[in-house]
Coordinates of C-alpha atoms in Angstrom, one line a residue:
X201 CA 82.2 -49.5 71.9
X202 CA 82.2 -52.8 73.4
X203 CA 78.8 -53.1 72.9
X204 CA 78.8 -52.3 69.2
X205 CA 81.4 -55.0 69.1
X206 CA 79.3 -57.7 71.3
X207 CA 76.4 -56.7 68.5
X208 CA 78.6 -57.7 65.8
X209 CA 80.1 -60.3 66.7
X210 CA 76.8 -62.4 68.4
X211 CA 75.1 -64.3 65.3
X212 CA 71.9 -63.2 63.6
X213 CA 69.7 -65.1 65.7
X214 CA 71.2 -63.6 68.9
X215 CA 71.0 -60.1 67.9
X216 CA 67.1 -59.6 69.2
X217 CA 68.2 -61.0 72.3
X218 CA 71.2 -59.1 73.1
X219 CA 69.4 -55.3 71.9
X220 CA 66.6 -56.2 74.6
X221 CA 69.7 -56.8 76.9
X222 CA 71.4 -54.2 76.1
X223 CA 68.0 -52.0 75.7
X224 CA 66.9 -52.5 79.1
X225 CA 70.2 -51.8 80.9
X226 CA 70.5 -48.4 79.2
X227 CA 66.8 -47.9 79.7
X228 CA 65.8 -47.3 76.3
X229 CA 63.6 -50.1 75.8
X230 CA 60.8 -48.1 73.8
X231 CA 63.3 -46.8 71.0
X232 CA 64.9 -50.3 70.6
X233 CA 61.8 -51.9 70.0
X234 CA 60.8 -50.1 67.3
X235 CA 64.3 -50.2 65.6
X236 CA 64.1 -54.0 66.2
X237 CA 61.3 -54.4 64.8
X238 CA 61.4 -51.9 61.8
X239 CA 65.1 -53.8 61.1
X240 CA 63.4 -57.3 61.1
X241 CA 60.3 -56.0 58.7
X242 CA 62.8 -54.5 56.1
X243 CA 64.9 -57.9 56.4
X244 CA 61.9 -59.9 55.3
X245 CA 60.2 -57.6 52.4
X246 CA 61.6 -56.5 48.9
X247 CA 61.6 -53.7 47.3
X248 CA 58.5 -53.6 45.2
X249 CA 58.0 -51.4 42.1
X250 CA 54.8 -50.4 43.3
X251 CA 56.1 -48.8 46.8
X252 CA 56.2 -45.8 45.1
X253 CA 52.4 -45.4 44.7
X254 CA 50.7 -43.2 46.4
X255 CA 48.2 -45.4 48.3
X256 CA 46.1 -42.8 49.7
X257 CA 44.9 -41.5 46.8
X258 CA 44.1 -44.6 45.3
X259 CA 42.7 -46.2 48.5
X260 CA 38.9 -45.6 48.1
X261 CA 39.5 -47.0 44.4
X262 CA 41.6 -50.3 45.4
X263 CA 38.6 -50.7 48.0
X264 CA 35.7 -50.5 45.5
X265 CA 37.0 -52.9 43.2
X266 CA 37.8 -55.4 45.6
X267 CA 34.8 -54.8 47.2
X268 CA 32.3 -54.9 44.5
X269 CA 30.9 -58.2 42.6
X270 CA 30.4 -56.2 39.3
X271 CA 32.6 -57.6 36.4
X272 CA 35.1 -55.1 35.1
X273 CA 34.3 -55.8 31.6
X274 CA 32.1 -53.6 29.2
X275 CA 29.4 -54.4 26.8
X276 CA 32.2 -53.8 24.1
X277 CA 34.4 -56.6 25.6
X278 CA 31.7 -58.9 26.1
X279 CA 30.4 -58.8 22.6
X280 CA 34.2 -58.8 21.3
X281 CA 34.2 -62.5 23.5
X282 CA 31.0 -63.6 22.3
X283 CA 31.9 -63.1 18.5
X284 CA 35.3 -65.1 19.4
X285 CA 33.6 -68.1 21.0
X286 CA 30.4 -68.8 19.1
X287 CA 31.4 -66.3 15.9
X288 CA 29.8 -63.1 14.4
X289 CA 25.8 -62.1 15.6
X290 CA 23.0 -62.8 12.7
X291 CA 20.6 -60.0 13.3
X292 CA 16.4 -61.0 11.8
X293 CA 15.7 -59.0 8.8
X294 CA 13.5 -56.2 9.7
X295 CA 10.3 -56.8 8.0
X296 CA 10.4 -54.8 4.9
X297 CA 13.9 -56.4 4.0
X298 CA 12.5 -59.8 4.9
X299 CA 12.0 -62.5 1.0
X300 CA 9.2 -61.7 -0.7
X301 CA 6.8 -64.6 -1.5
X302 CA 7.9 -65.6 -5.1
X303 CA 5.4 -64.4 -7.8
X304 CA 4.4 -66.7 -11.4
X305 CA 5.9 -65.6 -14.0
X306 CA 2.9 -66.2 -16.0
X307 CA 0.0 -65.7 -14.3
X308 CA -3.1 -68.1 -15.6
X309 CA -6.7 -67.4 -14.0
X310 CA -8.0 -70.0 -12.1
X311 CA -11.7 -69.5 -13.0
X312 CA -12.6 -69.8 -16.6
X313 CA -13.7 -66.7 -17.8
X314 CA -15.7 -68.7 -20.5
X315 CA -17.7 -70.9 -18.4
X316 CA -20.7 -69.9 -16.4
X317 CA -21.1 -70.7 -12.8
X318 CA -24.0 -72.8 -12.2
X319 CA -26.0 -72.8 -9.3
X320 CA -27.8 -75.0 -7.5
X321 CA -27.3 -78.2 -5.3
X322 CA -29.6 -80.7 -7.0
X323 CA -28.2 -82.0 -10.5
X324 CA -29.9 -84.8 -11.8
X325 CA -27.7 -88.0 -12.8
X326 CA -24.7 -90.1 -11.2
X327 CA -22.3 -88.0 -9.8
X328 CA -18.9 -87.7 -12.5
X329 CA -16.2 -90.3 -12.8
X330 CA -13.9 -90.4 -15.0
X331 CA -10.6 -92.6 -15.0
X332 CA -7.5 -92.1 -15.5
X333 CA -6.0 -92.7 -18.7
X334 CA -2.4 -92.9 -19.8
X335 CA -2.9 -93.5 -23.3
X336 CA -2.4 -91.4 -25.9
X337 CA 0.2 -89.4 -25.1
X338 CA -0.8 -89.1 -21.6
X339 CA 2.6 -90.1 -19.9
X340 CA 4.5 -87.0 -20.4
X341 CA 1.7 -85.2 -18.6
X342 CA 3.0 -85.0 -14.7
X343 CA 0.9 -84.9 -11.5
X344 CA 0.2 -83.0 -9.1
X345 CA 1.7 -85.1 -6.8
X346 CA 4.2 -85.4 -8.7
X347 CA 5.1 -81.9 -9.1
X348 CA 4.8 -81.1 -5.1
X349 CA 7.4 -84.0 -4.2
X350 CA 10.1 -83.0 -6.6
X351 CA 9.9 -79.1 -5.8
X352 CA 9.6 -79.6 -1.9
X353 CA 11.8 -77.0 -0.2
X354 CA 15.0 -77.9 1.6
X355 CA 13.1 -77.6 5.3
X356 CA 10.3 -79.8 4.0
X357 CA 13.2 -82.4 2.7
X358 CA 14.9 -82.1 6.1
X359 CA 11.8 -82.7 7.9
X360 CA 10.6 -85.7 5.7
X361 CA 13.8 -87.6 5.7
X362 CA 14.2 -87.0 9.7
X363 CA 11.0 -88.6 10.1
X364 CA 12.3 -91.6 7.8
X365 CA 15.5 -92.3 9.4
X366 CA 13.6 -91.7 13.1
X367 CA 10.9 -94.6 11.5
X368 CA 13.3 -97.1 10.5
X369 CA 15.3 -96.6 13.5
X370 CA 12.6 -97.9 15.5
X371 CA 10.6 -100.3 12.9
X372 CA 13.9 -101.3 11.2
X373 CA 14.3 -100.5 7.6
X374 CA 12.0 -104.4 6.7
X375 CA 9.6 -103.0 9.2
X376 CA 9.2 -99.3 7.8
X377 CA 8.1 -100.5 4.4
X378 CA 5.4 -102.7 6.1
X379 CA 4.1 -99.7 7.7
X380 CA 4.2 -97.5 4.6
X381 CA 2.2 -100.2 3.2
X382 CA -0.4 -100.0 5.7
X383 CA -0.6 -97.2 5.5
X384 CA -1.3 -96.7 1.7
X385 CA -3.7 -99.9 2.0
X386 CA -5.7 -97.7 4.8
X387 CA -5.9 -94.4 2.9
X388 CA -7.0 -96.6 -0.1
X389 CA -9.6 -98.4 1.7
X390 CA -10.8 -95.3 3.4
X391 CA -11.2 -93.7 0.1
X392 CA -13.1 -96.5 -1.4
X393 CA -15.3 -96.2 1.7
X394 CA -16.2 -92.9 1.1
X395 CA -16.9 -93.1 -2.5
X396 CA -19.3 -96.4 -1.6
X397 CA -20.9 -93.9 1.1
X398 CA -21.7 -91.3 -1.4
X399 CA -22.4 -92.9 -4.1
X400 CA -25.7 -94.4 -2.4
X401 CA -26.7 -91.0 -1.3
X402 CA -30.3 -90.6 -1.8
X403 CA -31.1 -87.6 -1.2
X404 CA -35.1 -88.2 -1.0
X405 CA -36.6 -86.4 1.9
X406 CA -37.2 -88.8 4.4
X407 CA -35.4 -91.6 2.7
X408 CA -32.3 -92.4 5.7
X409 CA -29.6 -94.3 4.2
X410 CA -26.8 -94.1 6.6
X411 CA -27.0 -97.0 8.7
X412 CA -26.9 -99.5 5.5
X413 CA -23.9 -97.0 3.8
X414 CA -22.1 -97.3 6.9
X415 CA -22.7 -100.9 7.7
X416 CA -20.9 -101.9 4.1
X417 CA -17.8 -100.0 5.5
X418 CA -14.9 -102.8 6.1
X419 CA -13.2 -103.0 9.0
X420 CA -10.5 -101.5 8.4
X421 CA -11.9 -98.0 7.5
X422 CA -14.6 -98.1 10.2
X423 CA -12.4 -95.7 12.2
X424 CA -12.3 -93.2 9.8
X425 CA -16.1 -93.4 8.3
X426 CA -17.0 -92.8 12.4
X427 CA -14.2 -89.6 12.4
X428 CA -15.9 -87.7 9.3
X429 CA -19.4 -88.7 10.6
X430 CA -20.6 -85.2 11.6
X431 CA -18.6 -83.9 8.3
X432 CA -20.6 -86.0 6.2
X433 CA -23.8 -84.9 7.4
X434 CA -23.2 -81.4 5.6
X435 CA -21.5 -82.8 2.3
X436 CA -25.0 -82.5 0.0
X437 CA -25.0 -82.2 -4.2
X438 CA -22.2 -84.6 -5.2
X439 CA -21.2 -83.5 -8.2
X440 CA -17.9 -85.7 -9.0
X441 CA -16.3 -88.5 -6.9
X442 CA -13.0 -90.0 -7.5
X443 CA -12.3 -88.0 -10.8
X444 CA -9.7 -87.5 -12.8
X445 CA -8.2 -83.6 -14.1
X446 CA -6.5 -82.2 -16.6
X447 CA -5.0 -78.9 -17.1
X448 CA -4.4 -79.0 -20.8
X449 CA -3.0 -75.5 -21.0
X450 CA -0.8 -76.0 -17.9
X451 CA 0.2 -79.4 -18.6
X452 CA -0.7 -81.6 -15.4
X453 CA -3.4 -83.5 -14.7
X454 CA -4.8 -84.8 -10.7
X455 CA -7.7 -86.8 -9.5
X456 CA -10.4 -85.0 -6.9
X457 CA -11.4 -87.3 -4.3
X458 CA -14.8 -85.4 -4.0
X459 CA -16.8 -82.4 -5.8
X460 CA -19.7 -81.6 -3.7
X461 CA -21.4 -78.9 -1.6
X462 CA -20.4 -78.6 2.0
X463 CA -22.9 -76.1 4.3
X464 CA -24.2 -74.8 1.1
X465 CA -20.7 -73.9 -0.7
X466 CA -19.5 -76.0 -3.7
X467 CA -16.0 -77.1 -3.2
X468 CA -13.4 -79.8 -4.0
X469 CA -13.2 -81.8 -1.0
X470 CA -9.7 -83.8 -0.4
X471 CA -10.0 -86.5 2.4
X472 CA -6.7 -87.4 4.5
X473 CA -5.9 -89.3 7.2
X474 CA -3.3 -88.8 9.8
X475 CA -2.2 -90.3 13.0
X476 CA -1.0 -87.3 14.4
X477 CA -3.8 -84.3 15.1
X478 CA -4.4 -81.2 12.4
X479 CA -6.3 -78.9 13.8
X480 CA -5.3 -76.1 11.7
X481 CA -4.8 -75.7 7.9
X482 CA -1.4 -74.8 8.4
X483 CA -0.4 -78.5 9.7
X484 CA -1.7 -79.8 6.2
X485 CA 1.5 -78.5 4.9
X486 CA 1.1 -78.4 1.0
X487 CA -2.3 -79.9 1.0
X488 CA -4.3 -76.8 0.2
X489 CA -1.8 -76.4 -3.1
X490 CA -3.0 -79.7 -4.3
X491 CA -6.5 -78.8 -3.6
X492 CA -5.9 -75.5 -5.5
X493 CA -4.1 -77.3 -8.3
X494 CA -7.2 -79.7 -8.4
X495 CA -9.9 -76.2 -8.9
X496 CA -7.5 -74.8 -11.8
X497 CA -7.8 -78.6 -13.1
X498 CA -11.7 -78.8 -12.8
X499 CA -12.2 -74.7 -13.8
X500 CA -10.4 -75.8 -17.4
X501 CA -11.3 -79.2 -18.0
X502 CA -14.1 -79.1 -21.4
X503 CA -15.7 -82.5 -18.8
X504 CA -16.8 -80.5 -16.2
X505 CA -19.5 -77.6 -16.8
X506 CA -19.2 -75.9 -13.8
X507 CA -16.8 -73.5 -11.9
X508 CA -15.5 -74.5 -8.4
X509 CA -14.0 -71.5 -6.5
X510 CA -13.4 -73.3 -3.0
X511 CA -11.9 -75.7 -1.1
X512 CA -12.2 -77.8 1.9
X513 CA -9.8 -80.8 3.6
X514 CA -10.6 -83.6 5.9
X515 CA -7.8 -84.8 8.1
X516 CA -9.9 -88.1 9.7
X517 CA -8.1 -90.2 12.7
X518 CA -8.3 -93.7 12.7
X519 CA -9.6 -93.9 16.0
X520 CA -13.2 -92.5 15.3
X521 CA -11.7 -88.9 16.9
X522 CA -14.0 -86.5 15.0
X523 CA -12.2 -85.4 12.2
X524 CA -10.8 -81.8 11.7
X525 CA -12.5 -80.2 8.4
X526 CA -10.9 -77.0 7.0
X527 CA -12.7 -75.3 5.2
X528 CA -10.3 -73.4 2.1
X529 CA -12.1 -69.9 1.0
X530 CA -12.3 -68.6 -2.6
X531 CA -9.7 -65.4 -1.2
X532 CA -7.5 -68.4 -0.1
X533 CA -7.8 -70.6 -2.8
X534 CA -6.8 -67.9 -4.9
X535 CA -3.4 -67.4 -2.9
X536 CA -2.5 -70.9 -3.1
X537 CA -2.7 -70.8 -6.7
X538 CA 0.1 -68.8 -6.9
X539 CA 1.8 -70.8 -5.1
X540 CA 0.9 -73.4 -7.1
X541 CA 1.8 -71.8 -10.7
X542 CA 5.1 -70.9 -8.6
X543 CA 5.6 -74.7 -8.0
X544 CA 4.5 -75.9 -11.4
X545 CA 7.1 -73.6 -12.9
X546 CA 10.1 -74.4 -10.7
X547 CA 9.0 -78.3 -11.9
X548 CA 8.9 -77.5 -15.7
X549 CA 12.8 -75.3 -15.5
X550 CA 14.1 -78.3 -13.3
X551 CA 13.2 -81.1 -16.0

């Protein structure tokens, strides 16, 4: 009894002290111990609401996922999170859902079904040139040019006026239009080059020409006469040189920089000149529409008394690089005519 009341009376932090006292005159040391220490532990925790689980059952499972570096979410939750933060998944069309090309409405042949083919290389006479005339009624009647620009699809729109604003950002906007005017005054004097150089053609076995065509070339086209050097050397037959057009059914008119035979194949021949290399028809872009526009021109034009049935562009570098020629097959020329009389009609419902 007095021990009791020594035990309640001694403070808190004398208690420990006085049960080992008391402990180890009794001689039950062990016992007091563990009812010292059990009596400190429950004075320090709380009563959790998890006490109650059995833990275990659940040990193997609390040790996995504290062990393991695997997230805990599912492919569910992560697509549920990706939608949230960057918004719903656009899945590609499978191919046979994907746009189809758009077809003419009208179709129009592109080889006159009235006019012969004529064979042969050698025509006697200058080759054809006739210029453009306005008069008579002739303003209404658009380009092809014309009719590319204005129906250009939004990418080709994005992609054109990127390049402009990149251009004036470095040039300056004073400086951009001095190099659009080179640049026109180039490709003009290029052109002019090339219609000097095969104009004097002669033909005449034997008779070598070249070194007094190419001499005449000025200096600012001698780049690009060197470029379509080796092209040149196939071009045989001129038929038509900086000619103009005329659809008269279709209503549009263009002028072909070249009508000539190229490795033994007639075709309109487009010269262009870039800064940038083309090795493939695709980088022309809308190119081999124009040329196709230019064959449907030719094919119906009463000036002309021949069919033409391919194509072939010159992309020539102003640094005497060889220049890329891409040749445009009759099968191809053929596609891009649809294209074209897709083109022409989006121009005619937009006016």
């Amino acid at each position: 009894m007095h021990a009791y009341q020594t035990l309640r009376c001694a403070p808190r932090t004398q208690t420990s002290r006085l049960v080992l006292g008391l402990a180890s005159h009794f001689g039950f040391t062990s016992s007091v111990n563990s009812f010292s220490t059990s009596h400190s532990s429950r004075a320090r925790k709380k009563n959790s609401k998890y006490s109650a689980v059995d833990s275990e059952r659940y040990s193997s499972l609390i040790k996995t996922v504290v062990s393991s570096k695997v997230s805990c979410q599912t492919p569910e939750t992560l697509q549920e999170e990706d939608s949230y933060v960057y918004g719903p998944v656009v899945k590609s069309q499978i191919p046979s859902q994907r746009l189809v090309p758009k077809a003419p409405k009208i179709h129009h042949p592109l080889v006159n079904p009235d006019r012969t083919c004529e064979m042969g290389e050698r025509v006697p006479g200058p080759p054809t040139q006739i210029g453009l005339q306005r008069g008579k009624g002739m303003y209404s009647v658009p380009s092809v040019t014309r009719i590319l620009q204005q129906t250009m699809s939004p990418e080709q729109v994005y992609v054109l006026e990127r390049w402009r604003r990149r251009m004036i950002a470095e040039l300056g906007e004073e400086g951009f239009k001095e190099y659009s005017q080179n640049l026109f005054r180039q490709g003009k004097l290029f052109h002019t080059a090339v219609e000097n150089f095969l104009g004097l053609v002669d033909e005449t076995p034997g008779v070598d020409t070249e070194p007094k065509r190419m001499s005449e070339c000025p200096p600012e086209a001698e780049g690009y006469m060197e470029s379509i050097r080796h092209v040149l050397e196939d071009v045989r037959g001129v038929r038509a040189i900086e000619s103009t057009v005329n659809h008269a059914t279709l209503g549009y008119l263009g002028i072909v920089d070249c009508v000539a035979y190229y490795r033994g194949v007639r075709c309109v021949i487009d010269w262009k000149t870039s800064e940038k290399p083309k090795p493939y028809l695709s980088n022309t872009y809308d190119n081999p529409l124009q040329v196709a526009a230019y064959i449907g021109a030719l094919n119906n034009d009463d000036n002309y008394g021949y069919q033409v049935e391919n194509g072939l562009i010159v992309v020539a570098y102003k640094d005497g690089t060889p220049a890329h020629p891409h040749p445009i097959s009759s099968e191809q020329v053929l596609r891009y005519w649809e294209k074209w009389l897709v083109r022409l009609e989006e121009y005619t419902e937009g006016k």
